[in-house]
Amino acid sequence: RLLGGKCRDRVRVYNHTAGQTEEALVEHAIKGKEEGFTALGHLNPYLDEPRDLPFHDNNTQLLYKAERRIAKVREAVGEDVDLCLELHRRLEPGLAVQLSRRLEPYNPMFLEDPIRPDNFDAMGQVAGRCRIPIATGERIHTVHEFEMLLERGACSYVRASLGVCGGFTGAKKIAAVA
């Protein structure tokens, strides 16, 4: 009732697919599919390193390792599972575009937060150069910021966080704008 009344009987969800090694990532992806999930989320092609740890690989290594990991996951779970890739705002715009091109053959549902969300113009440029849809928004605070993001075509999937965007009321306003 708080959100305007029931509009569906089911909601699709994805599991959190984590792993600190390639093998663990693939194993958790298979387990998620076996549990009945049709989408695997927070799937990080750079594994689950702590955010305060800088990448030690050069750009070429980052691209090849990410592609290899996602290829292994796709091979393990097949074509009937969506891959929702989480990049944790760790890439620069150019590298994010390069990565998206390498990952296109594996048909991810979206790339979440490929770059820092503080520059809506840069996010719009990345989204405009990627054929994989962009998901972002969990660090964005107001409906006005979401309007700016959407005006730039910077995302296909709005990821508003209730704890950041003003609760249910803020989320409803953002949904209306989206």
N, CA, C and O of each residue as an XYZ file, in Angstrom:
712
protein
N       0.823     -1.199      0.000
C       0.000      0.000      0.000
C       0.862      1.255      0.000
O       0.537      2.245     -0.656
N       1.949      1.203      0.733
C       2.841      2.355      0.827
C       3.348      2.783     -0.541
O       3.531      3.974     -0.793
N       3.575      1.820     -1.424
C       4.107      2.118     -2.752
C       3.017      2.244     -3.818
O       3.327      2.341     -5.006
N       1.766      2.244     -3.415
C       0.691      2.427     -4.380
C      -0.129      1.193     -4.661
O      -0.976      1.217     -5.554
N       0.088      0.127     -3.942
C      -0.704     -1.078     -4.131
C       0.008     -2.133     -4.952
O       0.963     -1.851     -5.676
N      -0.475     -3.335     -4.823
C       0.127     -4.480     -5.501
C      -0.056     -4.359     -7.005
O      -1.145     -4.046     -7.486
N       1.025     -4.612     -7.744
C       0.931     -4.565     -9.199
C       1.421     -5.859     -9.852
O       1.291     -6.026    -11.064
N       1.982     -6.775     -9.061
C       2.421     -8.062     -9.609
C       2.493     -9.091     -8.484
O       2.511     -8.745     -7.303
N       2.534    -10.350     -8.877
C       2.606    -11.433     -7.902
C       4.027    -11.908     -7.647
O       4.300    -12.539     -6.626
N       4.935    -11.608     -8.572
C       6.314    -12.063     -8.424
C       7.262    -10.950     -8.851
O       6.910    -10.087     -9.656
N       8.453    -10.986     -8.306
C       9.494    -10.050     -8.676
C      10.752    -10.859     -8.968
O      11.163    -11.698     -8.167
N      11.347    -10.601    -10.104
C      12.585    -11.306    -10.462
C      13.738    -10.724     -9.643
O      13.866     -9.507     -9.504
N      14.559    -11.599     -9.114
C      15.732    -11.184     -8.342
C      16.960    -11.907     -8.873
O      16.852    -12.911     -9.577
N      18.119    -11.385     -8.528
C      19.353    -12.087     -8.864
C      20.137    -12.328     -7.600
O      19.993    -11.614     -6.608
N      20.973    -13.354     -7.653
C      21.792    -13.640     -6.480
C      23.087    -12.845     -6.543
O      23.433    -12.287     -7.585
N      23.776    -12.799     -5.458
C      25.078    -12.136     -5.384
C      26.123    -13.208     -5.671
O      26.361    -14.086     -4.842
N      26.742    -13.135     -6.840
C      27.717    -14.124     -7.263
C      29.109    -13.569     -7.016
O      29.572    -12.693     -7.745
N      29.770    -14.076     -5.998
C      31.078    -13.556     -5.611
C      32.132    -14.640     -5.739
O      31.825    -15.819     -5.912
N      33.372    -14.213     -5.648
C      34.479    -15.156     -5.647
C      35.795    -14.411     -5.659
O      35.955    -13.424     -6.376
N      36.725    -14.882     -4.871
C      38.045    -14.248     -4.836
C      39.030    -14.931     -5.785
O      40.170    -14.491     -5.930
N      38.580    -16.011     -6.428
C      39.361    -16.669     -7.472
C      38.418    -16.962     -8.638
O      37.198    -16.966     -8.476
N      38.994    -17.205     -9.809
C      38.167    -17.566    -10.962
C      37.350    -18.811    -10.680
O      36.169    -18.890    -11.017
N      37.996    -19.780    -10.058
C      37.314    -21.039     -9.771
C      36.124    -20.819     -8.836
O      35.051    -21.381     -9.052
N      36.313    -20.007     -7.804
C      35.221    -19.729     -6.861
C      34.101    -18.966     -7.554
O      32.925    -19.225     -7.298
N      34.451    -18.038     -8.421
C      33.448    -17.267     -9.151
C      32.583    -18.187    -10.004
O      31.357    -18.082     -9.990
N      33.217    -19.082    -10.738
C      32.476    -20.014    -11.589
C      31.635    -20.964    -10.730
O      30.480    -21.243    -11.052
N      32.213    -21.447     -9.656
C      31.485    -22.352     -8.752
C      30.239    -21.677     -8.180
O      29.173    -22.291     -8.130
N      30.362    -20.430     -7.753
C      29.209    -19.709     -7.196
C      28.174    -19.407     -8.269
O      26.977    -19.388     -7.981
N      28.612    -19.169     -9.502
C      27.675    -18.944    -10.598
C      26.855    -20.203    -10.867
O      25.637    -20.137    -11.031
N      27.528    -21.344    -10.911
C      26.826    -22.620    -11.123
C      25.849    -22.876     -9.988
O      24.721    -23.310    -10.223
N      26.268    -22.615     -8.775
C      25.387    -22.819     -7.616
C      24.153    -21.915     -7.707
O      23.042    -22.356     -7.415
N      24.341    -20.652     -8.110
C      23.203    -19.747     -8.267
C      22.209    -20.263     -9.286
O      21.000    -20.202     -9.064
N      22.708    -20.771    -10.404
C      21.815    -21.319    -11.422
C      21.093    -22.553    -10.878
O      19.892    -22.718    -11.095
N      21.819    -23.411    -10.176
C      21.208    -24.615     -9.602
C      20.133    -24.267     -8.579
O      19.177    -25.023     -8.405
N      20.279    -23.140     -7.906
C      19.285    -22.697     -6.925
C      18.062    -22.065     -7.593
O      17.098    -21.708     -6.916
N      18.101    -21.928     -8.918
C      16.944    -21.440     -9.650
C      17.002    -19.983    -10.069
O      16.032    -19.471    -10.628
N      18.105    -19.306     -9.819
C      18.215    -17.919    -10.258
C      18.378    -17.869    -11.768
O      19.113    -18.667    -12.350
N      17.691    -16.930    -12.396
C      17.822    -16.738    -13.837
C      18.705    -15.542    -14.157
O      18.885    -15.187    -15.322
N      19.249    -14.929    -13.124
C      20.198    -13.826    -13.291
C      21.227    -13.904    -12.173
O      20.903    -14.203    -11.023
N      22.453    -13.633    -12.531
C      23.553    -13.634    -11.564
C      24.041    -12.198    -11.433
O      24.489    -11.595    -12.409
N      23.952    -11.658    -10.232
C      24.276    -10.258    -10.023
C      25.511    -10.041     -9.185
O      26.050    -10.951     -8.556
N      25.931     -8.800     -9.206
C      27.167     -8.382     -8.545
C      28.320     -9.253     -8.977
O      29.262     -9.497     -8.223
N      28.225     -9.713    -10.199
C      29.244    -10.564    -10.799
C      30.390     -9.658    -11.228
O      30.266     -8.892    -12.184
N      31.496     -9.753    -10.517
C      32.613     -8.838    -10.729
C      33.711     -9.522    -11.544
O      34.337    -10.464    -11.058
N      33.954     -9.067    -12.771
C      35.008     -9.688    -13.574
C      36.405     -9.468    -13.018
O      37.366    -10.078    -13.486
N      36.521     -8.603    -12.023
C      37.817     -8.368    -11.364
C      37.851     -9.008     -9.985
O      38.648     -8.632     -9.126
N      36.973     -9.981     -9.792
C      36.866    -10.720     -8.534
C      36.479     -9.761     -7.413
O      36.122     -8.614     -7.679
N      36.544    -10.198     -6.213
C      36.087     -9.374     -5.099
C      37.253     -8.892     -4.261
O      37.353     -9.198     -3.073
N      38.128     -8.140     -4.893
C      39.250     -7.540     -4.178
C      38.726     -6.390     -3.334
O      37.743     -5.748     -3.706
N      39.363     -6.122     -2.212
C      38.958     -4.943     -1.434
C      39.116     -3.673     -2.271
O      40.068     -3.550     -3.042
N      38.187     -2.733     -2.120
C      38.221     -1.507     -2.930
C      39.447     -0.648     -2.660
O      39.849      0.136     -3.520
N      40.043     -0.779     -1.488
C      41.212      0.046     -1.195
C      42.493     -0.531     -1.807
O      43.554      0.088     -1.729
N      42.393     -1.701     -2.406
C      43.539     -2.298     -3.098
C      43.553     -1.822     -4.544
O      42.585     -2.058     -5.266
N      44.607     -1.168     -4.988
C      44.655     -0.755     -6.398
C      44.881     -1.975     -7.300
O      45.429     -2.994     -6.879
N      44.440     -1.834     -8.548
C      44.731     -2.892     -9.509
C      46.243     -2.934     -9.727
O      46.890     -1.891     -9.817
N      46.795     -4.123     -9.810
C      48.226     -4.271    -10.054
C      48.510     -4.624    -11.501
O      49.661     -4.587    -11.937
N      47.467     -4.965    -12.251
C      47.630     -5.338    -13.649
C      47.630     -4.092    -14.530
O      47.061     -3.062    -14.166
N      48.267     -4.196    -15.680
C      48.167     -3.099    -16.639
C      46.826     -3.219    -17.371
O      46.097     -4.192    -17.178
N      46.506     -2.238    -18.205
C      45.209     -2.236    -18.880
C      44.976     -3.483    -19.715
O      43.874     -4.031    -19.709
N      45.987     -3.938    -20.430
C      45.835     -5.132    -21.263
C      45.499     -6.340    -20.402
O      44.601     -7.111    -20.740
N      46.212     -6.513    -19.287
C      45.926     -7.645    -18.396
C      44.524     -7.537    -17.809
O      43.822     -8.542    -17.690
N      44.108     -6.321    -17.439
C      42.757     -6.130    -16.897
C      41.703     -6.572    -17.910
O      40.728     -7.228    -17.546
N      41.895     -6.219    -19.164
C      40.927     -6.580    -20.196
C      40.879     -8.086    -20.426
O      39.800     -8.679    -20.442
N      42.041     -8.706    -20.603
C      42.068    -10.143    -20.888
C      41.568    -10.978    -19.712
O      40.835    -11.947    -19.912
N      41.955    -10.613    -18.491
C      41.500    -11.382    -17.319
C      39.988    -11.272    -17.152
O      39.316    -12.269    -16.886
N      39.456    -10.072    -17.306
C      38.007     -9.892    -17.163
C      37.268    -10.691    -18.229
O      36.277    -11.358    -17.930
N      37.738    -10.627    -19.461
C      37.083    -11.372    -20.532
C      37.141    -12.875    -20.275
O      36.146    -13.576    -20.463
N      38.293    -13.368    -19.849
C      38.437    -14.805    -19.581
C      37.481    -15.246    -18.470
O      36.856    -16.301    -18.575
N      37.369    -14.464    -17.433
C      36.495    -14.837    -16.310
C      35.032    -14.869    -16.729
O      34.307    -15.806    -16.395
N      34.601    -13.853    -17.453
C      33.202    -13.817    -17.875
C      32.924    -14.913    -18.899
O      31.834    -15.485    -18.908
N      33.886    -15.211    -19.755
C      33.721    -16.318    -20.704
C      33.523    -17.634    -19.950
O      32.673    -18.443    -20.323
N      34.302    -17.846    -18.898
C      34.174    -19.079    -18.115
C      32.820    -19.158    -17.424
O      32.207    -20.225    -17.376
N      32.351    -18.037    -16.891
C      31.037    -18.027    -16.236
C      29.948    -18.313    -17.260
O      29.064    -19.136    -17.020
N      30.014    -17.631    -18.405
C      28.988    -17.849    -19.439
C      28.986    -19.305    -19.886
O      27.919    -19.899    -20.043
N      30.148    -19.881    -20.091
C      30.231    -21.287    -20.502
C      29.631    -22.197    -19.430
O      28.976    -23.188    -19.753
N      29.850    -21.868    -18.172
C      29.375    -22.714    -17.072
C      27.865    -22.653    -16.884
O      27.248    -23.659    -16.535
N      27.260    -21.487    -17.112
C      25.823    -21.345    -16.831
C      24.960    -21.356    -18.082
O      23.737    -21.450    -17.986
N      25.576    -21.262    -19.248
C      24.812    -21.315    -20.484
C      24.156    -19.990    -20.845
O      24.444    -18.944    -20.264
N      23.263    -20.077    -21.829
C      22.655    -18.880    -22.401
C      21.333    -18.487    -21.772
O      20.755    -17.467    -22.148
N      20.839    -19.273    -20.822
C      19.527    -18.956    -20.252
C      19.626    -18.225    -18.909
O      18.649    -18.166    -18.163
N      20.783    -17.677    -18.605
C      20.988    -16.924    -17.366
C      21.562    -15.561    -17.733
O      22.514    -15.467    -18.508
N      20.974    -14.500    -17.169
C      21.498    -13.153    -17.383
C      22.685    -12.900    -16.466
O      22.679    -13.291    -15.299
N      23.699    -12.242    -17.009
C      24.880    -11.864    -16.239
C      24.827    -10.360    -15.983
O      24.860     -9.562    -16.920
N      24.746     -9.983    -14.723
C      24.682     -8.582    -14.313
C      26.039     -8.233    -13.717
O      26.336     -8.583    -12.575
N      26.857     -7.542    -14.500
C      28.254     -7.331    -14.126
C      28.418     -6.067    -13.299
O      27.911     -5.006    -13.665
N      29.117     -6.182    -12.198
C      29.363     -5.077    -11.260
C      30.835     -4.700    -11.332
O      31.706     -5.516    -11.032
N      31.113     -3.455    -11.732
C      32.496     -3.018    -11.887
C      32.969     -2.116    -10.739
O      34.132     -1.713    -10.713
N      32.097     -1.805     -9.812
C      32.457     -1.078     -8.579
C      33.177      0.245     -8.813
O      34.024      0.641     -8.012
N      32.841      0.935     -9.913
C      33.365      2.290    -10.159
C      34.882      2.342    -10.247
O      35.479      3.367     -9.921
N      35.520      1.257    -10.681
C      36.978      1.190    -10.624
C      37.689      1.485    -11.933
O      38.919      1.518    -11.960
N      36.955      1.702    -13.018
C      37.622      1.902    -14.306
C      37.557      3.367    -14.741
O      36.688      4.126    -14.312
N      38.498      3.736    -15.600
C      38.453      5.034    -16.256
C      37.569      4.878    -17.499
O      37.407      3.764    -17.996
N      37.000      5.965    -18.003
C      36.057      5.853    -19.123
C      36.581      5.065    -20.326
O      35.872      4.201    -20.843
N      37.786      5.339    -20.775
C      38.310      4.635    -21.949
C      38.414      3.139    -21.736
O      38.074      2.356    -22.624
N      38.881      2.738    -20.573
C      39.009      1.313    -20.272
C      37.628      0.662    -20.142
O      37.445     -0.488    -20.540
N      36.668      1.386    -19.594
C      35.311      0.851    -19.486
C      34.732      0.554    -20.868
O      34.076     -0.470    -21.062
N      34.975      1.451    -21.827
C      34.486      1.240    -23.188
C      35.195      0.046    -23.815
O      34.553     -0.799    -24.438
N      36.507     -0.030    -23.656
C      37.254     -1.174    -24.196
C      36.730     -2.486    -23.608
O      36.522     -3.460    -24.331
N      36.521     -2.500    -22.302
C      36.032     -3.712    -21.647
C      34.660     -4.096    -22.180
O      34.405     -5.271    -22.444
N      33.785     -3.131    -22.339
C      32.437     -3.455    -22.819
C      32.503     -4.124    -24.189
O      31.739     -5.048    -24.469
N      33.399     -3.668    -25.025
C      33.519     -4.272    -26.361
C      34.017     -5.703    -26.279
O      33.581     -6.559    -27.048
N      34.913     -5.964    -25.366
C      35.438     -7.330    -25.213
C      34.370     -8.260    -24.630
O      34.372     -9.458    -24.914
N      33.457     -7.716    -23.816
C      32.457     -8.557    -23.149
C      31.163     -8.730    -23.947
O      30.315     -9.543    -23.580
N      31.009     -7.981    -25.022
C      29.784     -8.076    -25.826
C      29.422     -9.504    -26.234
O      28.244     -9.856    -26.166
N      30.381    -10.352    -26.659
C      30.010    -11.708    -27.089
C      29.356    -12.551    -25.990
O      28.736    -13.571    -26.293
N      29.480    -12.152    -24.735
C      28.933    -12.941    -23.623
C      27.575    -12.409    -23.182
O      26.975    -12.920    -22.237
N      27.100    -11.387    -23.870
C      25.751    -10.837    -23.688
C      25.376    -10.529    -22.243
O      24.366    -11.033    -21.753
N      26.166     -9.714    -21.553
C      25.744     -9.320    -20.208
C      24.458     -8.500    -20.263
O      24.217     -7.769    -21.224
N      23.651     -8.628    -19.240
C      22.429     -7.836    -19.144
C      22.770     -6.359    -18.981
O      22.141     -5.492    -19.587
N      23.789     -6.085    -18.143
C      24.254     -4.715    -17.970
C      25.629     -4.693    -17.321
O      26.085     -5.678    -16.741
N      26.285     -3.518    -17.440
C      27.504     -3.209    -16.691
C      27.108     -2.206    -15.631
O      26.645     -1.111    -15.950
N      27.281     -2.565    -14.386
C      26.916     -1.644    -13.308
C      28.135     -0.856    -12.848
O      29.194     -1.414    -12.562
N      27.954      0.439    -12.786
C      28.974      1.363    -12.281
C      30.357      1.110    -12.877
O      31.296      0.796    -12.145
N      30.492      1.243    -14.200
C      31.809      1.032    -14.792
C      32.815      2.113    -14.390
O      34.013      1.847    -14.290
N      32.316      3.349    -14.156
C      33.192      4.453    -13.744
C      32.579      5.133    -12.524
O      31.454      4.824    -12.131
N      33.322      6.058    -11.931
C      32.780      6.807    -10.802
C      31.552      7.594    -11.257
O      31.552      8.139    -12.361
N      30.513      7.663    -10.436
C      29.272      8.308    -10.865
C      29.263      9.826    -10.684
O      28.228     10.458    -10.896
N      30.386     10.420    -10.300
C      30.368     11.847     -9.987
C      30.397     12.740    -11.227
O      30.218     13.952    -11.104
N      30.615     12.182    -12.406
C      30.638     12.972    -13.627
C      29.596     12.399    -14.584
O      29.853     11.417    -15.281
N      28.419     13.023    -14.609
C      27.329     12.519    -15.435
C      27.663     12.599    -16.918
O      27.231     11.753    -17.701
N      28.434     13.619    -17.308
C      28.829     13.728    -18.714
C      29.699     12.546    -19.129
O      29.492     11.962    -20.192
N      30.674     12.194    -18.289
C      31.543     11.053    -18.603
C      30.744      9.757    -18.646
O      30.978      8.916    -19.513
N      29.799      9.586    -17.716
C      28.975      8.380    -17.727
C      28.135      8.343    -19.005
O      27.940      7.275    -19.587
N      27.640      9.494    -19.441
C      26.884      9.563    -20.684
C      27.738      9.200    -21.888
O      27.270      8.527    -22.806
N      28.988      9.644    -21.886
C      29.902      9.305    -22.982
C      30.196      7.812    -23.007
O      30.235      7.201    -24.076
N      30.403      7.225    -21.837
C      30.638      5.777    -21.769
C      29.406      5.036    -22.277
O      29.517      4.136    -23.110
N      28.240      5.411    -21.777
C      27.004      4.734    -22.197
C      26.787      4.877    -23.697
O      26.308      3.948    -24.346
N      27.137      6.039    -24.253
C      26.961      6.267    -25.680
C      27.903      5.454    -26.548
O      27.633      5.237    -27.729
N      28.999      5.006    -25.973
C      29.989      4.242    -26.742
C      29.917      2.740    -26.466
O      30.616      1.958    -27.111
N      29.079      2.335    -25.516
C      28.947      0.911    -25.162
C      27.654      0.362    -25.748
O      26.633      1.049    -25.779
N      27.707     -0.876    -26.209
C      26.478     -1.534    -26.659
C      25.861     -2.373    -25.546
O      24.743     -2.871    -25.687
N      26.580     -2.530    -24.450
C      26.023     -3.193    -23.271
C      25.365     -2.099    -22.432
O      25.987     -1.066    -22.183
N      24.126     -2.300    -21.992
C      23.461     -1.278    -21.189
C      24.229     -0.986    -19.892
O      24.875     -1.866    -19.324
N      24.141      0.261    -19.444
C      24.787      0.707    -18.213
C      23.746      0.788    -17.107
O      22.632      1.268    -17.319
N      24.120      0.314    -15.931
C      23.294      0.449    -14.727
C      24.088      1.284    -13.732
O      25.279      1.048    -13.531
N      23.443      2.243    -13.118
C      24.121      3.060    -12.115
C      23.091      3.788    -11.264
O      21.904      3.809    -11.588
N      23.558      4.381    -10.178
C      22.681      5.224     -9.379
C      22.716      5.017     -7.884
O      22.207      5.862     -7.148
N      23.290      3.933     -7.402
C      23.195      3.665     -5.968
C      23.955      4.666     -5.113
O      23.761      4.696     -3.898
N      24.813      5.487     -5.708
C      25.538      6.523     -4.969
C      24.978      7.913     -5.243
O      25.517      8.908     -4.759
N      23.902      7.982     -6.015
C      23.304      9.260     -6.381
C      22.180      9.570     -5.392
O      21.438      8.673     -4.991
N      22.055     10.829     -5.003
C      21.222     11.200     -3.862
C      19.840     11.754     -4.180
O      18.888     11.454     -3.461
N      19.701     12.549     -5.231
C      18.441     13.264     -5.414
C      17.800     12.952     -6.759
O      18.449     12.478     -7.691
N      16.495     13.236     -6.827
C      15.773     13.065     -8.080
C      16.366     13.979     -9.150
O      16.358     13.634    -10.332
N      16.876     15.134     -8.748
C      17.461     16.071     -9.711
C      18.742     15.498    -10.318
O      19.000     15.683    -11.508
N      19.539     14.809     -9.516
C      20.739     14.161    -10.049
C      20.365     13.047    -11.025
O      21.012     12.878    -12.059
N      19.323     12.293    -10.695
C      18.870     11.253    -11.617
C      18.361     11.864    -12.916
O      18.582     11.306    -13.991
N      17.682     13.005    -12.830
C      17.238     13.689    -14.045
C      18.439     14.045    -14.921
O      18.405     13.835    -16.134
N      19.505     14.584    -14.310
C      20.707     14.930    -15.066
C      21.329     13.689    -15.707
O      21.764     13.723    -16.858
N      21.365     12.604    -14.952
C      21.929     11.353    -15.460
C      21.131     10.854    -16.664
O      21.701     10.483    -17.689
N      19.829     10.850    -16.527
C      18.963     10.344    -17.588
C      18.938     11.267    -18.806
O      18.859     10.789    -19.938
N      19.002     12.576    -18.591
C      19.043     13.517    -19.714
C      20.254     13.278    -20.602
O      20.208     13.559    -21.799
N      21.327     12.768    -20.035
C      22.555     12.506    -20.785
C      22.579     11.106    -21.393
O      23.560     10.720    -22.029
N      21.504     10.348    -21.201
C      21.481      8.980    -21.706
C      22.538      8.118    -21.054
O      23.077      7.199    -21.672
N      22.833      8.423    -19.791
C      23.969      7.804    -19.100
C      23.664      6.443    -18.497
O      24.572      5.782    -17.993
N      22.420      6.012    -18.534
C      22.148      4.669    -18.014
C      20.854      4.123    -18.596
O      19.950      4.866    -18.978
N      20.801      2.815    -18.648
C      19.595      2.108    -19.078
C      18.841      1.542    -17.890
O      17.625      1.358    -17.945
N      19.570      1.266    -16.812
C      18.978      0.724    -15.593
C      19.294      1.659    -14.431
O      20.457      1.865    -14.087
N      18.253      2.220    -13.834
C      18.412      3.098    -12.676
C      18.518      2.230    -11.435
O      17.670      1.372    -11.190
N      19.562      2.460    -10.657
C      19.824      1.642     -9.474
C      19.757      2.531     -8.226
O      20.773      2.743     -7.565
N      18.597      3.039     -7.910
C      18.437      3.909     -6.747
C      18.545      3.085     -5.468
O      18.010      1.979     -5.381
N      19.231      3.629     -4.493
C      19.369      2.988     -3.187
C      18.472      3.706     -2.195
O      18.618      4.909     -1.981
N      17.539      2.975     -1.585
C      16.592      3.588     -0.647
C      17.290      4.332      0.492
O      16.795      5.353      0.968
N      18.430      3.821      0.920
C      19.143      4.436      2.028
C      19.849      5.729      1.652
O      20.300      6.462      2.533
N      19.952      6.017      0.378
C      20.698      7.190     -0.086
C      19.796      8.215     -0.762
O      20.057      9.415     -0.678
N      18.735      7.759     -1.433
C      17.961      8.639     -2.315
C      16.736      9.269     -1.670
O      15.948      9.908     -2.368
N      16.547      9.113     -0.376
C      15.382      9.715      0.265
C      14.291      8.722      0.602
O      13.127      9.096      0.746
N      14.663      7.452      0.728
C      13.689      6.437      1.129
C      12.693      6.112      0.029
O      12.964      6.308     -1.156
N      11.513      5.602      0.451
C      10.489      5.201     -0.509
C       9.992      6.386     -1.328
O       9.759      6.261     -2.531
N       9.828      7.533     -0.677
C       9.331      8.707     -1.398
C      10.319      9.133     -2.475
O       9.924      9.378     -3.615
N      11.598      9.223     -2.127
C      12.611      9.578     -3.119
C      12.674      8.578     -4.249
O      12.797      8.957     -5.413
N      12.591      7.290     -3.913
C      12.643      6.242     -4.939
C      11.434      6.320     -5.877
O      11.567      6.105     -7.082
N      10.270      6.625     -5.334
C       9.080      6.765     -6.191
C       9.245      7.934     -7.158
O       8.851      7.836     -8.320
N       9.818      9.028     -6.693
C      10.037     10.182     -7.577
C      11.036      9.823     -8.672
O      10.852     10.186     -9.834
N      12.078      9.120     -8.300
C      13.103      8.699     -9.273
C      12.490      7.749    -10.289
O      12.766      7.850    -11.485
N      11.659      6.828     -9.817
C      10.997      5.897    -10.735
C      10.103      6.648    -11.709
O      10.031      6.285    -12.883
N       9.428      7.677    -11.250
C       8.559      8.459    -12.134
C       9.382      9.177    -13.204
O       8.969      9.247    -14.362
N      10.539      9.708    -12.822
C      11.423     10.378    -13.776
C      11.964      9.366    -14.781
O      12.018      9.637    -15.981
N      12.360      8.203    -14.282
C      12.912      7.180    -15.168
C      11.876      6.696    -16.149
O      12.165      5.831    -16.975
